Amino acid sequence: MKSIVTLFTALALAASPIGTAGAAAQDPQSRSASGKAKAKVKAKAKPGKASSRERVAAKSRRVVKTAPAAAAIDYDGEHSNFLEWQAMREFIEEMVSKHHFERAELESLFGQARFIDSAVQLVKPMPRGKPKNWQVYSSRFIEPIRIKAGVRFWEDNAATLARAEAAYGVPAEIIVGIIGVETIYGRDTGKFRVIDTLATLAFGYPETPNRAKRMAFFRDELANTLLLAREHHIEPFSLLGSFAGAIGMPQFMPGSILKFAVDFNGDGQIDLRNSTDDAIGSVANFLVQHGWNPAYRDAPAWPAEVAPHRAWEPLLERGLAATLRLEELRAAGVQVNGGVPAERLYGLIDLQNGTRPTEYWVANDNFFAITKYNRSYFYAMSVIDLGKAVSRARAR
């Protein structure tokens, strides 16, 4: 990638306090990196000498002279001596031996890191017993503010969206849906220092059944952040993102920036915070790289009816992939409403509505490509529905 350094200098900019974090676009099924609404807590001001965040901002201005000063963070972070943690010492040792970091520099860096308890609380699963409710979840995203902002975003970026659709085969309304659900079109890209949140979640993830897997994920992302910051001479504490470390308008994790972000405006830089062109192109590229099929130009999902004998229930356990032929679905008692192409593979999905009847849908590869952005049926359907709502509003 060309000059990704500009991406990180741009990330030193302040994020707007409006709306919800992109990483908060989780339903009760999935609460990974990208849950709950972002914590809105204020940093404690210390009288007298400059605070640690002010010293970091000043250092950032020295290291990256062309970047604006990093914004003051707005959350309470407890200073924690991560260096006393065995897992952190092992991580530092690996970064030294495998990636040739200077041990003293990493010890200095993590000596300044904060433990973000709000991040720990936000990644905890919902309490058991509370029923999932698709209609309640959907109402958070398919609402007037997002739709109005989506129309404006589409109008302002119509040419770029059309170019992305031509280049990648991803419809404009899907790209608009994702960016709208994630950050309300860049209005809330996150204010947490990425180093703090990733260190917290890599080594202090709450006790959950998938704790080891999630800690490994955040540990890898912490390593990605350090590698990128070193290569491009960026002050690590200038990187701001969601409570789970997601960055920019489309809320990419650091590893996804390396793998899937693109310079879609051709200026030799990748800037997911300020360049709508790069954000649009990067979302489209991510979807294609995760199974979006440009040849499918119809809907990603169709409503379905299920038979009362419930022979179809095992088909719900096939994971986030289209693996079933239409005749298999029909044989199990699934009736699809609409002209569904018979030659493709599908998956059966359920959208639970609390005490009301569950909605059932049959989905193709493109639906499941959206779930790779966020591993949730609720999320993917909200993206689709928001895109459609914006498209309808734009046509009025």
Coordinates of C-alpha atoms in Angstrom, one line a residue:
M1 CA 0.0 0.0 0.0
K2 CA 1.2 3.5 -0.7
S3 CA 1.9 5.9 2.1
I4 CA -0.4 4.5 4.8
V5 CA 1.2 7.0 7.1
T6 CA -1.3 9.5 6.1
L7 CA -4.1 7.3 7.4
F8 CA -2.6 7.3 10.9
T9 CA -1.8 11.0 10.9
A10 CA -5.5 11.6 10.1
L11 CA -6.5 9.4 13.0
A12 CA -5.1 11.9 15.4
L13 CA -8.0 14.1 14.6
A14 CA -10.9 14.5 17.1
A15 CA -14.0 12.4 16.5
S16 CA -17.5 13.8 16.7
P17 CA -19.3 13.1 20.0
I18 CA -22.6 12.4 18.1
G19 CA -24.3 9.0 17.8
T20 CA -23.1 5.5 18.6
A21 CA -19.8 3.8 17.9
G22 CA -19.5 1.7 14.8
A23 CA -18.3 -1.2 17.0
A24 CA -21.6 -0.9 18.9
A25 CA -23.6 -2.1 16.0
Q26 CA -23.9 -5.5 17.5
D27 CA -26.9 -7.5 18.3
P28 CA -27.2 -9.9 21.3
Q29 CA -25.9 -12.7 19.0
S30 CA -22.5 -11.2 18.6
R31 CA -20.5 -8.7 20.6
S32 CA -17.0 -8.8 19.2
A33 CA -15.0 -5.9 17.9
S34 CA -17.4 -4.1 16.4
G35 CA -22.9 -4.7 21.6
K36 CA -23.9 -1.8 23.5
A37 CA -23.7 1.9 22.9
K38 CA -20.3 3.4 23.5
A39 CA -19.5 4.5 27.0
K40 CA -19.8 8.2 27.5
V41 CA -17.7 9.1 30.4
K42 CA -15.5 12.1 31.0
A43 CA -11.8 12.1 31.7
K44 CA -10.7 13.4 35.1
A45 CA -8.8 16.6 34.9
K46 CA -5.7 16.9 37.0
P47 CA -4.6 20.4 38.3
G48 CA -1.0 21.5 38.1
K49 CA 1.4 19.8 35.7
A50 CA 0.3 18.7 32.3
S51 CA -1.8 15.5 32.1
S52 CA -0.6 12.3 30.5
R53 CA -2.9 12.9 27.5
E54 CA -1.5 16.4 27.0
R55 CA 2.1 15.1 27.1
V56 CA 1.1 12.4 24.5
A57 CA -0.5 15.0 22.3
A58 CA 2.6 17.2 22.5
K59 CA 4.8 14.2 21.7
S60 CA 2.5 13.4 18.7
R61 CA 3.0 16.9 17.4
R62 CA 6.7 16.4 17.5
V63 CA 6.7 13.0 15.9
V64 CA 4.2 13.8 13.1
K65 CA 4.7 17.4 12.4
T66 CA 2.1 17.6 9.6
A67 CA -0.7 16.1 11.8
P68 CA -3.1 18.2 13.9
A69 CA -2.8 17.8 17.7
A70 CA -4.4 14.6 19.0
A71 CA -7.7 15.3 20.6
A72 CA -8.1 14.9 24.4
I73 CA -9.6 11.6 25.2
D74 CA -13.0 11.7 26.9
Y75 CA -13.0 8.5 29.0
D76 CA -11.8 7.5 32.4
G77 CA -8.8 5.2 32.0
E78 CA -7.1 3.7 35.0
H79 CA -3.3 3.7 34.9
S80 CA -2.3 0.1 35.2
N81 CA 1.1 -1.3 35.3
F82 CA 0.7 -3.7 32.4
L83 CA 4.4 -4.6 32.7
E84 CA 3.6 -6.6 35.8
W85 CA 1.4 -8.9 33.9
Q86 CA 3.0 -12.1 32.7
A87 CA 1.0 -12.1 29.4
M88 CA 2.2 -8.6 28.6
R89 CA 5.8 -9.5 29.3
E90 CA 5.4 -12.5 27.0
F91 CA 3.9 -10.2 24.3
I92 CA 6.8 -7.8 24.5
E93 CA 9.3 -10.6 24.3
E94 CA 7.6 -11.9 21.2
M95 CA 7.6 -8.4 19.6
V96 CA 11.3 -8.1 20.4
S97 CA 12.3 -11.5 19.1
K98 CA 9.9 -11.8 16.1
H99 CA 9.7 -8.2 15.0
H100 CA 12.9 -6.7 16.4
F101 CA 11.3 -4.0 18.6
E102 CA 13.4 -2.4 21.2
R103 CA 12.4 -3.8 24.6
A104 CA 12.9 -0.5 26.4
E105 CA 10.6 1.4 23.9
L106 CA 7.8 -1.1 24.4
E107 CA 8.2 -1.0 28.1
S108 CA 8.0 2.8 28.0
L109 CA 4.9 2.6 25.8
F110 CA 3.0 0.2 27.9
G111 CA 4.1 1.9 31.1
Q112 CA 1.9 4.8 29.9
A113 CA -1.1 2.7 28.9
R114 CA -4.4 2.8 30.7
F115 CA -6.8 0.0 31.6
I116 CA -10.2 0.8 30.1
D117 CA -12.8 -0.8 32.3
S118 CA -15.6 0.6 30.2
A119 CA -14.2 -1.4 27.2
V120 CA -14.4 -4.6 29.4
Q121 CA -17.9 -3.9 30.4
L122 CA -19.0 -3.2 26.8
V123 CA -17.8 -6.5 25.4
K124 CA -19.6 -8.6 28.0
P125 CA -22.4 -10.7 26.7
M126 CA -26.0 -9.7 27.3
P127 CA -27.5 -11.3 30.4
R128 CA -29.0 -14.7 29.8
G129 CA -32.8 -15.0 29.6
K130 CA -33.4 -11.7 27.8
P131 CA -35.0 -12.6 24.5
K132 CA -33.5 -11.4 21.2
N133 CA -35.7 -8.9 19.5
W134 CA -35.0 -8.1 15.9
Q135 CA -37.6 -5.3 15.7
V136 CA -36.1 -3.5 18.7
Y137 CA -32.6 -3.9 17.3
S138 CA -33.6 -2.7 13.9
S139 CA -35.3 0.4 15.2
R140 CA -31.9 1.7 16.4
F141 CA -30.6 1.9 12.8
I142 CA -33.6 2.3 10.5
E143 CA -34.6 5.7 11.9
P144 CA -35.0 9.2 10.5
I145 CA -31.6 10.6 11.6
R146 CA -29.7 7.9 9.9
I147 CA -31.9 7.9 6.8
K148 CA -31.6 11.6 6.4
A149 CA -27.8 11.5 6.9
G150 CA -27.7 8.6 4.4
V151 CA -29.5 10.5 1.7
R152 CA -27.0 13.4 2.1
F153 CA -24.0 11.0 2.1
W154 CA -25.3 9.3 -1.1
E155 CA -25.9 12.6 -2.8
D156 CA -22.5 14.0 -1.9
N157 CA -20.7 10.8 -3.0
A158 CA -22.9 9.5 -5.8
A159 CA -20.1 9.4 -8.4
T160 CA -17.8 7.5 -6.0
L161 CA -20.5 5.0 -5.0
A162 CA -21.3 4.4 -8.7
R163 CA -17.6 3.9 -9.4
A164 CA -17.3 1.4 -6.5
E165 CA -20.3 -0.5 -7.7
A166 CA -18.8 -0.7 -11.2
A167 CA -15.4 -1.8 -9.9
Y168 CA -16.5 -4.3 -7.2
G169 CA -20.0 -5.2 -8.0
V170 CA -21.3 -4.1 -4.6
P171 CA -24.5 -2.0 -4.8
A172 CA -24.3 1.5 -3.5
E173 CA -27.1 0.9 -1.0
I174 CA -25.1 -1.9 0.7
I175 CA -22.1 0.4 1.1
V176 CA -24.3 3.2 2.3
G177 CA -26.0 0.8 4.7
I178 CA -22.7 -0.3 6.3
I179 CA -21.2 3.1 6.8
G180 CA -24.5 4.4 8.2
V181 CA -24.9 1.5 10.7
E182 CA -21.2 1.8 11.7
T183 CA -20.7 5.5 12.3
I184 CA -23.7 7.5 11.0
Y185 CA -21.5 8.4 7.9
G186 CA -18.5 9.4 9.9
R187 CA -20.2 11.3 12.7
D188 CA -18.9 8.9 15.4
T189 CA -15.7 7.2 14.6
G190 CA -14.6 6.7 18.2
K191 CA -12.5 8.5 20.9
F192 CA -10.7 5.7 22.7
R193 CA -6.9 5.4 22.3
V194 CA -6.4 2.3 20.4
I195 CA -3.4 1.2 22.3
D196 CA -5.3 1.4 25.6
T197 CA -8.4 -0.5 24.4
L198 CA -6.4 -3.2 22.6
A199 CA -4.0 -3.8 25.5
T200 CA -7.0 -3.9 27.9
L201 CA -8.9 -6.5 25.8
A202 CA -5.9 -8.5 24.8
F203 CA -4.9 -9.1 28.5
G204 CA -7.9 -8.2 30.6
Y205 CA -10.9 -9.6 28.6
P206 CA -13.8 -10.6 30.8
E207 CA -14.6 -14.2 31.8
T208 CA -16.7 -15.5 28.9
P209 CA -16.9 -18.9 27.1
N210 CA -14.8 -17.5 24.2
R211 CA -12.4 -15.5 26.3
A212 CA -9.2 -17.2 25.0
K213 CA -10.2 -16.7 21.3
R214 CA -11.2 -13.1 21.8
M215 CA -8.0 -12.3 23.7
A216 CA -5.9 -13.8 20.9
F217 CA -7.8 -11.7 18.4
F218 CA -7.1 -8.5 20.3
R219 CA -3.5 -9.5 21.0
D220 CA -3.0 -9.8 17.2
E221 CA -4.6 -6.5 16.6
L222 CA -2.3 -4.9 19.2
A223 CA 0.7 -6.3 17.3
N224 CA -0.6 -5.0 14.0
T225 CA -1.0 -1.5 15.5
L226 CA 2.6 -1.5 16.8
L227 CA 4.0 -2.7 13.5
L228 CA 2.2 -0.1 11.5
A229 CA 3.1 2.7 13.9
R230 CA 6.8 1.8 13.9
E231 CA 7.0 1.4 10.1
H232 CA 5.5 4.8 9.5
H233 CA 6.9 6.7 12.5
I234 CA 3.5 7.4 14.1
E235 CA 3.0 8.1 17.7
P236 CA 0.9 5.1 18.8
F237 CA -1.2 7.0 21.3
S238 CA -2.4 9.3 18.6
L239 CA -4.5 6.5 17.2
L240 CA -8.2 6.9 18.2
G241 CA -11.0 4.5 17.6
S242 CA -14.0 2.6 19.1
F243 CA -13.9 0.8 22.5
A244 CA -12.7 -2.3 20.6
G245 CA -10.1 -0.6 18.5
A246 CA -12.0 -0.1 15.2
I247 CA -10.9 2.9 13.2
G248 CA -12.4 5.4 10.8
M249 CA -15.6 5.9 8.9
P250 CA -16.1 2.2 8.1
Q251 CA -14.6 1.0 11.5
F252 CA -11.9 -1.3 10.3
M253 CA -9.6 -3.0 12.8
P254 CA -5.9 -2.4 12.3
G255 CA -5.4 -5.8 10.6
S256 CA -8.3 -5.1 8.2
I257 CA -6.7 -1.8 7.3
L258 CA -3.6 -3.6 6.2
K259 CA -5.5 -6.3 4.3
F260 CA -8.5 -4.6 2.8
A261 CA -8.3 -0.8 2.8
V262 CA -7.7 0.8 -0.6
D263 CA -6.6 4.1 -2.0
F264 CA -9.8 4.7 -3.9
N265 CA -9.2 8.3 -4.8
G266 CA -5.8 7.7 -6.3
D267 CA -3.9 10.2 -4.2
G268 CA -1.3 7.7 -3.0
Q269 CA -2.7 7.7 0.5
I270 CA -5.2 5.6 2.5
D271 CA -7.4 7.7 4.9
L272 CA -10.4 6.0 6.4
R273 CA -11.1 8.9 8.7
N274 CA -11.4 11.8 6.3
S275 CA -11.6 10.3 2.8
T276 CA -15.1 9.2 1.9
D277 CA -13.7 7.8 -1.4
D278 CA -11.3 5.5 0.5
A279 CA -13.9 4.5 3.0
I280 CA -16.4 3.6 0.2
G281 CA -13.8 1.7 -1.8
S282 CA -12.5 -0.1 1.2
V283 CA -16.0 -1.3 2.3
A284 CA -16.6 -2.7 -1.2
N285 CA -13.2 -4.4 -1.4
F286 CA -13.8 -6.0 2.1
L287 CA -17.1 -7.5 1.0
V288 CA -15.7 -8.9 -2.2
Q289 CA -12.7 -10.4 -0.3
H290 CA -15.2 -12.0 2.0
G291 CA -17.4 -13.7 -0.6
W292 CA -19.6 -11.1 -2.2
N293 CA -20.6 -12.4 -5.6
P294 CA -20.9 -9.5 -8.1
A295 CA -22.9 -11.8 -10.4
Y296 CA -25.8 -11.8 -7.9
R297 CA -27.7 -8.7 -8.8
D298 CA -30.9 -9.5 -6.9
A299 CA -31.7 -9.4 -3.2
P300 CA -29.3 -10.9 -0.7
A301 CA -32.2 -12.5 1.2
W302 CA -35.9 -13.5 0.7
P303 CA -38.6 -13.9 3.3
A304 CA -39.6 -17.5 4.0
E305 CA -42.3 -19.6 5.7
V306 CA -41.5 -22.7 7.7
A307 CA -43.6 -25.8 8.3
P308 CA -45.0 -26.6 11.7
H309 CA -43.3 -30.0 11.8
R310 CA -40.0 -28.2 12.4
A311 CA -37.9 -30.6 10.3
W312 CA -36.1 -27.4 9.2
E313 CA -34.6 -26.5 12.6
P314 CA -31.2 -28.3 12.0
L315 CA -30.7 -26.1 9.0
L316 CA -30.3 -23.1 11.3
E317 CA -27.1 -24.6 12.6
R318 CA -25.1 -24.4 9.4
G319 CA -23.0 -21.3 10.4
L320 CA -22.5 -18.1 8.5
A321 CA -22.4 -19.6 5.0
A322 CA -24.7 -20.5 2.1
T323 CA -24.5 -24.3 2.0
L324 CA -28.0 -25.5 1.1
R325 CA -29.7 -26.1 -2.2
L326 CA -33.2 -24.8 -2.7
E327 CA -34.6 -28.4 -3.0
E328 CA -33.1 -29.2 0.4
L329 CA -34.8 -26.3 2.0
R330 CA -38.1 -27.2 0.5
A331 CA -37.8 -30.8 1.5
A332 CA -37.3 -29.7 5.1
G333 CA -40.4 -27.6 5.0
V334 CA -39.1 -24.1 4.0
Q335 CA -41.2 -22.2 1.5
V336 CA -39.5 -19.3 -0.1
N337 CA -41.6 -16.3 -1.1
G338 CA -40.4 -14.8 -4.4
G339 CA -38.5 -15.8 -7.5
V340 CA -35.4 -17.3 -6.0
P341 CA -32.8 -18.6 -8.5
A342 CA -32.7 -22.4 -8.1
E343 CA -29.0 -22.9 -9.1
R344 CA -27.5 -21.1 -6.1
L345 CA -26.7 -22.1 -2.5
Y346 CA -28.5 -20.6 0.4
G347 CA -28.7 -20.5 4.2
L348 CA -31.7 -20.4 6.5
I349 CA -31.7 -17.5 9.0
D350 CA -33.9 -16.6 11.9
L351 CA -34.7 -13.1 13.2
Q352 CA -36.2 -13.6 16.6
N353 CA -38.7 -11.0 17.8
G354 CA -39.0 -11.6 21.5
T355 CA -42.5 -12.8 22.3
R356 CA -43.6 -12.1 18.8
P357 CA -43.2 -14.6 15.9
T358 CA -39.7 -15.1 14.5
E359 CA -39.0 -14.0 11.0
Y360 CA -37.4 -16.6 8.7
W361 CA -35.4 -15.7 5.6
V362 CA -33.4 -17.6 3.0
A363 CA -30.0 -15.8 2.3
N364 CA -27.3 -16.2 -0.4
D365 CA -23.6 -15.6 -0.3
N366 CA -23.9 -11.9 -0.4
F367 CA -25.9 -11.8 2.8
F368 CA -23.2 -13.9 4.5
A369 CA -20.5 -11.7 3.2
I370 CA -22.0 -8.9 5.2
T371 CA -21.9 -11.1 8.3
K372 CA -18.1 -11.2 8.0
Y373 CA -18.1 -7.5 8.7
N374 CA -20.1 -8.3 11.9
R375 CA -21.0 -11.9 12.7
S376 CA -24.7 -11.3 13.2
Y377 CA -27.9 -11.8 11.3
F378 CA -29.3 -8.8 12.9
Y379 CA -26.4 -6.6 11.7
A380 CA -26.5 -7.8 8.1
M381 CA -30.3 -7.3 7.8
S382 CA -30.0 -3.9 9.3
V383 CA -27.4 -3.0 6.7
I384 CA -29.7 -4.2 4.0
D385 CA -32.8 -2.4 5.4
L386 CA -31.0 0.9 6.0
G387 CA -29.6 0.9 2.5
K388 CA -33.1 0.3 1.1
A389 CA -34.6 3.0 3.3
V390 CA -32.0 5.5 2.2
S391 CA -32.6 4.6 -1.5
R392 CA -36.3 5.0 -1.1
A393 CA -35.9 8.4 0.6
R394 CA -33.5 9.5 -2.0
A395 CA -36.0 8.7 -4.8
R396 CA -38.8 10.8 -3.3

